Amino acid sequence: MKREKSSSDVLWSCFLLRSCAGVQGGFAPTGGWRMPAGSGRGRSVLQRSLSLLLSGLCCLALLSLPVRAEEETGFDLDYYGRFRGQNLSINVFNWGEYISDGSDGSLNVNKAFEELTGITVNYATFATNEELYSKLKGGGARYDIVIPSDYMVARMIEEGMLEPLDFANIPNFENIYPQYRNPEYDPENLYSVPYTAGTVGIIYNTTRVQEPVESWGILWDERYSGDILMFSNSRDAFGVAEKYLGFSLNTTDPAELTACANLLLEQKPLVQAYVMDEIFDKMISGEAAIAPYYAGDYLTMADTNEDLAFSIPKEGTNLFVDAICIPKGAQQKEAAEMYVNFMCEGTVAADNITYIGYTTPNSAAYALLDPEIQEDPVSYPPAEVLENTEPFLALDQETGLLLDSLWTEVLTTDSGYNKWAMPVFVVVAVALSISLTLVRRWRKKRDQFK
């Protein structure tokens, strides 16, 4: 349903003022799928100064002015004010560097939500889907909001780790593009709301890598030994190897997975470090020259280091969606759904996506973006690039165990590994996986006849 406009508070009036002043920042279009150096989402000094000045005026307004009920905005204050005075808090668990936090005069999304609703946001970050999964599975941490990737959403649904959403509390779901609804990872769209989408490509420093970057193979080029970074999570690392070898990102063939593990072992002597969030400092400072990573984060890095460029290899890549979910047993489910709804407000989503640089699945947000952002080939790749992408799907348990075992072997094996060791290891791992599956099936069948 379409929301009626209702009375505003000063916070949102200030945000509208800043938006109207044209200080949301923009990207330099290139017309191709490779982003050249120096064309990140940086803003001019004048824009930054104006943004900071207006943000400061907003803060003063918040301290000195009352809510003006007669002023029109798109916020439903009756809805967002339901929990005021109840001293509620929600615990949000998100990827690092993945929300507009007030830096450079951007909207502080969590602060805005707190001011609007009176609900405190306790915010923490993780580096990989596997870290998120382990935290939730271990039961030692309590969160009301988590933001896993597509394949992890599917796994968590299958294992009963997520709460069904009450979409009556998330009317802004109507802003989500139809193509992002009922996705393969959540076919009935019961458990998730898309947050962002994006691709994986190669980030490189043009002062150190001057040749065209067209293939994943450059990550195995000995000329860049010691200057290469690699993903520290198994799914993305194997995804790079799988695409380079021409395999599906969702292969379950032990022989293909073994070939990928061997390829990653061959690369290991060239790798400076296996990273996730550490990539920001290393690529921005020039400590490393080349790395596979997410398109949106490239834009964040290029905002600081104009020598960085981005390329999607010819072999194809991963197209992913990260989604907002509520874990099973969340203490503040309705307040969490209010947070989801707030993140889907067109104006909030637009400011957030402008800051983090990813692709928005929110039609209302996209309509508010600067035309240069809408045309940016990193955030919004052309059709020929998208045709050569593939999503991650949830792997079956046996394949997941094998992948984890192979990745552990890659990380723990020294550079002088025996090339015959990996096949032997795979045989043992597959045998163990089959044994565990048979035991589980036997126990399940035994329990049925008790």
PDB file of C-alpha atoms in Angstrom, residues 169-442:
ATOM      1  CA  ASN A 169       4.945  -4.400   9.326  1.00  0.00           C
ATOM      2  CA  ILE A 170       7.102  -3.821   6.218  1.00  0.00           C
ATOM      3  CA  PRO A 171       4.832  -1.897   3.810  1.00  0.00           C
ATOM      4  CA  ASN A 172       7.866  -0.432   2.044  1.00  0.00           C
ATOM      5  CA  PHE A 173       8.556  -3.866   0.596  1.00  0.00           C
ATOM      6  CA  GLU A 174       6.448  -2.513  -2.263  1.00  0.00           C
ATOM      7  CA  ASN A 175       9.538  -0.521  -3.274  1.00  0.00           C
ATOM      8  CA  ILE A 176      11.500  -3.690  -4.098  1.00  0.00           C
ATOM      9  CA  TYR A 177      11.765  -4.394  -7.819  1.00  0.00           C
ATOM     10  CA  PRO A 178       9.694  -7.438  -8.936  1.00  0.00           C
ATOM     11  CA  GLN A 179      12.797  -9.237 -10.241  1.00  0.00           C
ATOM     12  CA  TYR A 180      14.219  -9.309  -6.699  1.00  0.00           C
ATOM     13  CA  ARG A 181      11.092 -10.844  -5.170  1.00  0.00           C
ATOM     14  CA  ASN A 182      10.580 -14.582  -4.644  1.00  0.00           C
ATOM     15  CA  PRO A 183      14.239 -15.327  -5.421  1.00  0.00           C
ATOM     16  CA  GLU A 184      15.618 -18.831  -5.718  1.00  0.00           C
ATOM     17  CA  TYR A 185      17.191 -18.585  -2.259  1.00  0.00           C
ATOM     18  CA  ASP A 186      13.812 -17.651  -0.683  1.00  0.00           C
ATOM     19  CA  PRO A 187      11.224 -18.772  -3.249  1.00  0.00           C
ATOM     20  CA  GLU A 188       8.136 -17.850  -1.220  1.00  0.00           C
ATOM     21  CA  ASN A 189       9.748 -14.615  -0.006  1.00  0.00           C
ATOM     22  CA  LEU A 190       8.920 -15.416   3.603  1.00  0.00           C
ATOM     23  CA  TYR A 191      12.247 -14.711   5.292  1.00  0.00           C
ATOM     24  CA  SER A 192      14.176 -11.958   3.549  1.00  0.00           C
ATOM     25  CA  VAL A 193      14.136  -8.469   2.042  1.00  0.00           C
ATOM     26  CA  PRO A 194      16.875  -7.597  -0.497  1.00  0.00           C
ATOM     27  CA  TYR A 195      19.373  -5.032   0.793  1.00  0.00           C
ATOM     28  CA  THR A 196      21.870  -4.700  -2.056  1.00  0.00           C
ATOM     29  CA  ALA A 197      23.129  -6.531  -5.113  1.00  0.00           C
ATOM     30  CA  GLY A 198      26.523  -6.560  -6.774  1.00  0.00           C
ATOM     31  CA  THR A 199      29.257  -8.349  -8.661  1.00  0.00           C
ATOM     32  CA  VAL A 200      32.768  -9.577  -7.936  1.00  0.00           C
ATOM     33  CA  GLY A 201      35.668  -8.338 -10.033  1.00  0.00           C
ATOM     34  CA  ILE A 202      39.355  -7.482  -9.892  1.00  0.00           C
ATOM     35  CA  ILE A 203      40.568  -4.280  -8.252  1.00  0.00           C
ATOM     36  CA  TYR A 204      44.022  -3.202  -9.377  1.00  0.00           C
ATOM     37  CA  ASN A 205      46.430  -0.309  -8.998  1.00  0.00           C
ATOM     38  CA  THR A 206      47.087   1.219 -12.412  1.00  0.00           C
ATOM     39  CA  THR A 207      50.521   2.480 -11.386  1.00  0.00           C
ATOM     40  CA  ARG A 208      51.608  -1.125 -10.762  1.00  0.00           C
ATOM     41  CA  VAL A 209      49.434  -3.097 -13.194  1.00  0.00           C
ATOM     42  CA  GLN A 210      49.540  -1.392 -16.564  1.00  0.00           C
ATOM     43  CA  GLU A 211      48.394  -4.222 -18.815  1.00  0.00           C
ATOM     44  CA  PRO A 212      44.694  -4.809 -19.594  1.00  0.00           C
ATOM     45  CA  VAL A 213      43.054  -6.808 -16.800  1.00  0.00           C
ATOM     46  CA  GLU A 214      40.726  -9.155 -18.654  1.00  0.00           C
ATOM     47  CA  SER A 215      41.074 -12.556 -16.988  1.00  0.00           C
ATOM     48  CA  TRP A 216      41.101 -14.117 -13.538  1.00  0.00           C
ATOM     49  CA  GLY A 217      44.430 -15.564 -14.661  1.00  0.00           C
ATOM     50  CA  ILE A 218      46.247 -12.374 -13.668  1.00  0.00           C
ATOM     51  CA  LEU A 219      45.853 -13.498 -10.052  1.00  0.00           C
ATOM     52  CA  TRP A 220      48.273 -16.325 -10.895  1.00  0.00           C
ATOM     53  CA  ASP A 221      50.785 -14.082 -12.696  1.00  0.00           C
ATOM     54  CA  GLU A 222      54.210 -14.470 -11.057  1.00  0.00           C
ATOM     55  CA  ARG A 223      55.127 -10.890 -11.981  1.00  0.00           C
ATOM     56  CA  TYR A 224      52.835  -9.765  -9.170  1.00  0.00           C
ATOM     57  CA  SER A 225      54.131 -12.185  -6.588  1.00  0.00           C
ATOM     58  CA  GLY A 226      53.744 -10.685  -3.122  1.00  0.00           C
ATOM     59  CA  ASP A 227      51.372  -7.987  -4.394  1.00  0.00           C
ATOM     60  CA  ILE A 228      48.276 -10.191  -4.773  1.00  0.00           C
ATOM     61  CA  LEU A 229      45.474 -10.360  -2.200  1.00  0.00           C
ATOM     62  CA  MET A 230      42.933 -13.187  -2.105  1.00  0.00           C
ATOM     63  CA  PHE A 231      39.579 -13.769  -0.435  1.00  0.00           C
ATOM     64  CA  SER A 232      39.842 -15.346   2.996  1.00  0.00           C
ATOM     65  CA  ASN A 233      36.454 -17.074   2.703  1.00  0.00           C
ATOM     66  CA  SER A 234      36.004 -20.388   0.949  1.00  0.00           C
ATOM     67  CA  ARG A 235      33.016 -19.654  -1.279  1.00  0.00           C
ATOM     68  CA  ASP A 236      34.450 -16.537  -2.912  1.00  0.00           C
ATOM     69  CA  ALA A 237      37.962 -17.963  -3.223  1.00  0.00           C
ATOM     70  CA  PHE A 238      36.701 -21.149  -4.847  1.00  0.00           C
ATOM     71  CA  GLY A 239      34.357 -19.030  -6.984  1.00  0.00           C
ATOM     72  CA  VAL A 240      37.335 -17.248  -8.552  1.00  0.00           C
ATOM     73  CA  ALA A 241      39.043 -20.576  -9.309  1.00  0.00           C
ATOM     74  CA  GLU A 242      35.814 -22.123 -10.599  1.00  0.00           C
ATOM     75  CA  LYS A 243      35.213 -19.329 -13.094  1.00  0.00           C
ATOM     76  CA  TYR A 244      38.854 -19.343 -14.232  1.00  0.00           C
ATOM     77  CA  LEU A 245      38.645 -23.091 -14.913  1.00  0.00           C
ATOM     78  CA  GLY A 246      35.263 -22.805 -16.620  1.00  0.00           C
ATOM     79  CA  PHE A 247      33.246 -24.566 -13.891  1.00  0.00           C
ATOM     80  CA  SER A 248      29.924 -23.575 -12.385  1.00  0.00           C
ATOM     81  CA  LEU A 249      30.021 -21.588  -9.142  1.00  0.00           C
ATOM     82  CA  ASN A 250      27.708 -24.279  -7.774  1.00  0.00           C
ATOM     83  CA  THR A 251      29.553 -27.394  -8.871  1.00  0.00           C
ATOM     84  CA  THR A 252      29.166 -30.447  -6.661  1.00  0.00           C
ATOM     85  CA  ASP A 253      31.700 -32.544  -8.580  1.00  0.00           C
ATOM     86  CA  PRO A 254      34.535 -33.583  -6.208  1.00  0.00           C
ATOM     87  CA  ALA A 255      36.984 -33.711  -9.142  1.00  0.00           C
ATOM     88  CA  GLU A 256      36.214 -30.118 -10.138  1.00  0.00           C
ATOM     89  CA  LEU A 257      36.463 -28.910  -6.545  1.00  0.00           C
ATOM     90  CA  THR A 258      39.787 -30.709  -6.215  1.00  0.00           C
ATOM     91  CA  ALA A 259      41.054 -28.997  -9.371  1.00  0.00           C
ATOM     92  CA  CYS A 260      40.070 -25.645  -7.872  1.00  0.00           C
ATOM     93  CA  ALA A 261      41.855 -26.460  -4.618  1.00  0.00           C
ATOM     94  CA  ASN A 262      44.993 -27.387  -6.530  1.00  0.00           C
ATOM     95  CA  LEU A 263      44.799 -24.122  -8.461  1.00  0.00           C
ATOM     96  CA  LEU A 264      44.478 -22.148  -5.229  1.00  0.00           C
ATOM     97  CA  LEU A 265      47.468 -24.029  -3.818  1.00  0.00           C
ATOM     98  CA  GLU A 266      49.478 -23.083  -6.913  1.00  0.00           C
ATOM     99  CA  GLN A 267      48.551 -19.452  -6.288  1.00  0.00           C
ATOM    100  CA  LYS A 268      49.483 -19.500  -2.609  1.00  0.00           C
ATOM    101  CA  PRO A 269      53.205 -18.617  -2.975  1.00  0.00           C
ATOM    102  CA  LEU A 270      52.164 -15.462  -4.854  1.00  0.00           C
ATOM    103  CA  VAL A 271      49.608 -14.280  -2.282  1.00  0.00           C
ATOM    104  CA  GLN A 272      50.562 -11.507   0.105  1.00  0.00           C
ATOM    105  CA  ALA A 273      47.557 -12.099   2.367  1.00  0.00           C
ATOM    106  CA  TYR A 274      44.098 -13.681   2.524  1.00  0.00           C
ATOM    107  CA  VAL A 275      41.751 -10.835   3.413  1.00  0.00           C
ATOM    108  CA  MET A 276      38.261  -9.472   3.773  1.00  0.00           C
ATOM    109  CA  ASP A 277      37.906  -5.996   5.318  1.00  0.00           C
ATOM    110  CA  GLU A 278      41.713  -5.716   5.494  1.00  0.00           C
ATOM    111  CA  ILE A 279      41.640  -5.127   1.746  1.00  0.00           C
ATOM    112  CA  PHE A 280      40.599  -1.507   2.250  1.00  0.00           C
ATOM    113  CA  ASP A 281      43.812  -0.419   3.956  1.00  0.00           C
ATOM    114  CA  LYS A 282      46.038  -2.541   1.745  1.00  0.00           C
ATOM    115  CA  MET A 283      44.652  -1.386  -1.605  1.00  0.00           C
ATOM    116  CA  ILE A 284      44.113   2.241  -0.605  1.00  0.00           C
ATOM    117  CA  SER A 285      47.657   2.581   0.756  1.00  0.00           C
ATOM    118  CA  GLY A 286      49.245   0.784  -2.200  1.00  0.00           C
ATOM    119  CA  GLU A 287      50.576  -2.020  -0.016  1.00  0.00           C
ATOM    120  CA  ALA A 288      49.073  -4.477  -2.516  1.00  0.00           C
ATOM    121  CA  ALA A 289      48.545  -4.111  -6.254  1.00  0.00           C
ATOM    122  CA  ILE A 290      45.734  -6.468  -7.223  1.00  0.00           C
ATOM    123  CA  ALA A 291      42.824  -8.286  -5.576  1.00  0.00           C
ATOM    124  CA  PRO A 292      39.436  -9.834  -6.301  1.00  0.00           C
ATOM    125  CA  TYR A 293      36.647  -8.138  -4.384  1.00  0.00           C
ATOM    126  CA  TYR A 294      33.144  -6.672  -4.473  1.00  0.00           C
ATOM    127  CA  ALA A 295      32.253  -3.889  -6.915  1.00  0.00           C
ATOM    128  CA  GLY A 296      30.671  -1.608  -4.337  1.00  0.00           C
ATOM    129  CA  ASP A 297      33.731  -1.713  -2.120  1.00  0.00           C
ATOM    130  CA  TYR A 298      35.929  -0.822  -5.074  1.00  0.00           C
ATOM    131  CA  LEU A 299      33.995   2.430  -5.335  1.00  0.00           C
ATOM    132  CA  THR A 300      34.661   3.162  -1.674  1.00  0.00           C
ATOM    133  CA  MET A 301      38.396   2.541  -2.146  1.00  0.00           C
ATOM    134  CA  ALA A 302      38.589   4.547  -5.381  1.00  0.00           C
ATOM    135  CA  ASP A 303      37.079   7.498  -3.559  1.00  0.00           C
ATOM    136  CA  THR A 304      40.367   7.688  -1.624  1.00  0.00           C
ATOM    137  CA  ASN A 305      42.881   6.269  -4.113  1.00  0.00           C
ATOM    138  CA  GLU A 306      42.299   7.463  -7.673  1.00  0.00           C
ATOM    139  CA  ASP A 307      44.904   5.041  -9.038  1.00  0.00           C
ATOM    140  CA  LEU A 308      42.567   2.099  -8.491  1.00  0.00           C
ATOM    141  CA  ALA A 309      40.520   0.554 -11.301  1.00  0.00           C
ATOM    142  CA  PHE A 310      38.021  -2.297 -11.591  1.00  0.00           C
ATOM    143  CA  SER A 311      37.478  -5.043 -14.143  1.00  0.00           C
ATOM    144  CA  ILE A 312      35.052  -7.934 -14.496  1.00  0.00           C
ATOM    145  CA  PRO A 313      36.957 -10.832 -16.118  1.00  0.00           C
ATOM    146  CA  LYS A 314      35.891 -12.342 -19.421  1.00  0.00           C
ATOM    147  CA  GLU A 315      35.341 -15.778 -17.841  1.00  0.00           C
ATOM    148  CA  GLY A 316      32.360 -14.394 -15.914  1.00  0.00           C
ATOM    149  CA  THR A 317      31.671 -13.743 -12.259  1.00  0.00           C
ATOM    150  CA  ASN A 318      29.301 -13.964  -9.315  1.00  0.00           C
ATOM    151  CA  LEU A 319      26.151 -11.833  -9.166  1.00  0.00           C
ATOM    152  CA  PHE A 320      25.018 -11.719  -5.557  1.00  0.00           C
ATOM    153  CA  VAL A 321      22.219 -10.351  -3.413  1.00  0.00           C
ATOM    154  CA  ASP A 322      22.578  -9.592   0.283  1.00  0.00           C
ATOM    155  CA  ALA A 323      19.302  -9.624   2.192  1.00  0.00           C
ATOM    156  CA  ILE A 324      17.978  -8.387   5.526  1.00  0.00           C
ATOM    157  CA  CYS A 325      16.685 -11.188   7.758  1.00  0.00           C
ATOM    158  CA  ILE A 326      15.546 -11.723  11.341  1.00  0.00           C
ATOM    159  CA  PRO A 327      17.179 -14.650  13.163  1.00  0.00           C
ATOM    160  CA  LYS A 328      15.088 -17.271  14.930  1.00  0.00           C
ATOM    161  CA  GLY A 329      14.284 -16.253  18.490  1.00  0.00           C
ATOM    162  CA  ALA A 330      14.949 -12.523  17.951  1.00  0.00           C
ATOM    163  CA  GLN A 331      13.982 -10.629  21.097  1.00  0.00           C
ATOM    164  CA  GLN A 332      12.495  -7.600  19.317  1.00  0.00           C
ATOM    165  CA  LYS A 333      10.958  -8.961  16.130  1.00  0.00           C
ATOM    166  CA  GLU A 334       8.423  -6.179  15.519  1.00  0.00           C
ATOM    167  CA  ALA A 335      10.988  -3.448  16.192  1.00  0.00           C
ATOM    168  CA  ALA A 336      13.355  -5.290  13.828  1.00  0.00           C
ATOM    169  CA  GLU A 337      10.677  -5.295  11.129  1.00  0.00           C
ATOM    170  CA  MET A 338      10.347  -1.549  11.646  1.00  0.00           C
ATOM    171  CA  TYR A 339      14.109  -1.273  11.006  1.00  0.00           C
ATOM    172  CA  VAL A 340      13.710  -3.311   7.798  1.00  0.00           C
ATOM    173  CA  ASN A 341      10.902  -1.004   6.697  1.00  0.00           C
ATOM    174  CA  PHE A 342      13.026   2.062   7.445  1.00  0.00           C
ATOM    175  CA  MET A 343      15.876   0.672   5.346  1.00  0.00           C
ATOM    176  CA  CYS A 344      13.368   0.315   2.479  1.00  0.00           C
ATOM    177  CA  GLU A 345      12.237   3.952   2.621  1.00  0.00           C
ATOM    178  CA  GLY A 346      13.145   5.353  -0.781  1.00  0.00           C
ATOM    179  CA  THR A 347      15.018   8.361   0.590  1.00  0.00           C
ATOM    180  CA  VAL A 348      16.907   6.318   3.196  1.00  0.00           C
ATOM    181  CA  ALA A 349      17.809   3.573   0.727  1.00  0.00           C
ATOM    182  CA  ALA A 350      18.971   6.163  -1.830  1.00  0.00           C
ATOM    183  CA  ASP A 351      21.301   7.896   0.600  1.00  0.00           C
ATOM    184  CA  ASN A 352      22.575   4.575   1.913  1.00  0.00           C
ATOM    185  CA  ILE A 353      23.294   3.114  -1.519  1.00  0.00           C
ATOM    186  CA  THR A 354      24.947   6.356  -2.676  1.00  0.00           C
ATOM    187  CA  TYR A 355      27.360   6.050   0.212  1.00  0.00           C
ATOM    188  CA  ILE A 356      28.196   2.322  -0.028  1.00  0.00           C
ATOM    189  CA  GLY A 357      28.205   2.154  -3.835  1.00  0.00           C
ATOM    190  CA  TYR A 358      26.363  -1.111  -4.437  1.00  0.00           C
ATOM    191  CA  THR A 359      23.348  -1.828  -6.679  1.00  0.00           C
ATOM    192  CA  THR A 360      19.980  -1.010  -5.149  1.00  0.00           C
ATOM    193  CA  PRO A 361      17.053  -3.436  -5.526  1.00  0.00           C
ATOM    194  CA  ASN A 362      14.767  -0.576  -4.397  1.00  0.00           C
ATOM    195  CA  SER A 363      12.892   1.171  -7.216  1.00  0.00           C
ATOM    196  CA  ALA A 364      12.028   4.233  -5.107  1.00  0.00           C
ATOM    197  CA  ALA A 365      15.695   4.644  -4.169  1.00  0.00           C
ATOM    198  CA  TYR A 366      16.910   4.215  -7.754  1.00  0.00           C
ATOM    199  CA  ALA A 367      14.551   6.959  -8.946  1.00  0.00           C
ATOM    200  CA  LEU A 368      16.192   9.398  -6.509  1.00  0.00           C
ATOM    201  CA  LEU A 369      19.781   8.649  -7.525  1.00  0.00           C
ATOM    202  CA  ASP A 370      21.934  11.055  -9.470  1.00  0.00           C
ATOM    203  CA  PRO A 371      21.789  10.113 -13.196  1.00  0.00           C
ATOM    204  CA  GLU A 372      25.564   9.568 -13.171  1.00  0.00           C
ATOM    205  CA  ILE A 373      25.110   6.886 -10.503  1.00  0.00           C
ATOM    206  CA  GLN A 374      22.255   5.264 -12.415  1.00  0.00           C
ATOM    207  CA  GLU A 375      24.541   5.002 -15.455  1.00  0.00           C
ATOM    208  CA  ASP A 376      27.626   3.824 -13.588  1.00  0.00           C
ATOM    209  CA  PRO A 377      28.811   0.508 -15.086  1.00  0.00           C
ATOM    210  CA  VAL A 378      30.299  -0.756 -11.814  1.00  0.00           C
ATOM    211  CA  SER A 379      27.121  -0.420  -9.764  1.00  0.00           C
ATOM    212  CA  TYR A 380      24.801  -1.052 -12.720  1.00  0.00           C
ATOM    213  CA  PRO A 381      26.659  -3.257 -15.239  1.00  0.00           C
ATOM    214  CA  PRO A 382      25.476  -3.449 -18.853  1.00  0.00           C
ATOM    215  CA  ALA A 383      23.456  -6.405 -20.102  1.00  0.00           C
ATOM    216  CA  GLU A 384      26.410  -8.169 -21.734  1.00  0.00           C
ATOM    217  CA  VAL A 385      28.175  -8.322 -18.368  1.00  0.00           C
ATOM    218  CA  LEU A 386      25.111  -9.538 -16.477  1.00  0.00           C
ATOM    219  CA  GLU A 387      24.565 -12.284 -19.052  1.00  0.00           C
ATOM    220  CA  ASN A 388      27.928 -13.729 -18.032  1.00  0.00           C
ATOM    221  CA  THR A 389      27.220 -13.841 -14.285  1.00  0.00           C
ATOM    222  CA  GLU A 390      26.007 -16.606 -12.007  1.00  0.00           C
ATOM    223  CA  PRO A 391      24.546 -16.552  -8.483  1.00  0.00           C
ATOM    224  CA  PHE A 392      25.771 -18.690  -5.626  1.00  0.00           C
ATOM    225  CA  LEU A 393      23.257 -21.345  -4.547  1.00  0.00           C
ATOM    226  CA  ALA A 394      23.189 -23.258  -1.277  1.00  0.00           C
ATOM    227  CA  LEU A 395      25.339 -26.379  -1.602  1.00  0.00           C
ATOM    228  CA  ASP A 396      24.232 -29.767  -0.296  1.00  0.00           C
ATOM    229  CA  GLN A 397      25.711 -30.840   3.014  1.00  0.00           C
ATOM    230  CA  GLU A 398      28.224 -33.270   1.544  1.00  0.00           C
ATOM    231  CA  THR A 399      29.577 -30.693  -0.911  1.00  0.00           C
ATOM    232  CA  GLY A 400      29.704 -28.071   1.824  1.00  0.00           C
ATOM    233  CA  LEU A 401      31.771 -30.361   4.052  1.00  0.00           C
ATOM    234  CA  LEU A 402      34.101 -31.165   1.180  1.00  0.00           C
ATOM    235  CA  LEU A 403      34.526 -27.487   0.291  1.00  0.00           C
ATOM    236  CA  ASP A 404      35.323 -26.599   3.901  1.00  0.00           C
ATOM    237  CA  SER A 405      37.854 -29.419   4.119  1.00  0.00           C
ATOM    238  CA  LEU A 406      39.568 -28.431   0.880  1.00  0.00           C
ATOM    239  CA  TRP A 407      39.743 -24.800   1.934  1.00  0.00           C
ATOM    240  CA  THR A 408      41.269 -25.757   5.272  1.00  0.00           C
ATOM    241  CA  GLU A 409      43.849 -27.763   3.342  1.00  0.00           C
ATOM    242  CA  VAL A 410      44.627 -24.754   1.127  1.00  0.00           C
ATOM    243  CA  LEU A 411      45.133 -22.453   4.101  1.00  0.00           C
ATOM    244  CA  THR A 412      47.202 -24.874   6.169  1.00  0.00           C
ATOM    245  CA  THR A 413      49.399 -26.417   3.467  1.00  0.00           C
ATOM    246  CA  ASP A 414      52.786 -24.779   2.948  1.00  0.00           C
ATOM    247  CA  SER A 415      53.910 -23.644  -0.461  1.00  0.00           C
ATOM    248  CA  GLY A 416      55.910 -26.798  -1.181  1.00  0.00           C
ATOM    249  CA  TYR A 417      52.929 -29.136  -1.126  1.00  0.00           C
ATOM    250  CA  ASN A 418      52.915 -32.546  -2.766  1.00  0.00           C
ATOM    251  CA  LYS A 419      50.566 -32.483  -5.777  1.00  0.00           C
ATOM    252  CA  TRP A 420      49.413 -36.035  -4.935  1.00  0.00           C
ATOM    253  CA  ALA A 421      48.415 -35.081  -1.411  1.00  0.00           C
ATOM    254  CA  MET A 422      45.246 -33.277  -2.448  1.00  0.00           C
ATOM    255  CA  PRO A 423      43.601 -36.207  -4.321  1.00  0.00           C
ATOM    256  CA  VAL A 424      44.306 -38.497  -1.364  1.00  0.00           C
ATOM    257  CA  PHE A 425      42.870 -35.882   0.983  1.00  0.00           C
ATOM    258  CA  VAL A 426      39.753 -35.566  -1.183  1.00  0.00           C
ATOM    259  CA  VAL A 427      39.149 -39.329  -1.173  1.00  0.00           C
ATOM    260  CA  VAL A 428      39.345 -39.343   2.616  1.00  0.00           C
ATOM    261  CA  ALA A 429      37.091 -36.273   2.906  1.00  0.00           C
ATOM    262  CA  VAL A 430      34.474 -37.714   0.536  1.00  0.00           C
ATOM    263  CA  ALA A 431      34.499 -41.027   2.383  1.00  0.00           C
ATOM    264  CA  LEU A 432      34.029 -39.229   5.685  1.00  0.00           C
ATOM    265  CA  SER A 433      31.212 -37.135   4.258  1.00  0.00           C
ATOM    266  CA  ILE A 434      29.408 -40.220   2.922  1.00  0.00           C
ATOM    267  CA  SER A 435      29.840 -41.993   6.254  1.00  0.00           C
ATOM    268  CA  LEU A 436      28.358 -39.052   8.155  1.00  0.00           C
ATOM    269  CA  THR A 437      25.405 -38.909   5.763  1.00  0.00           C
ATOM    270  CA  LEU A 438      24.711 -42.634   6.134  1.00  0.00           C
ATOM    271  CA  VAL A 439      24.855 -42.372   9.916  1.00  0.00           C
ATOM    272  CA  ARG A 440      22.399 -39.462   9.914  1.00  0.00           C
ATOM    273  CA  ARG A 441      19.985 -41.328   7.631  1.00  0.00           C
ATOM    274  CA  TRP A 442      20.201 -44.443   9.797  1.00  0.00           C
TER     275      TRP A 442
END
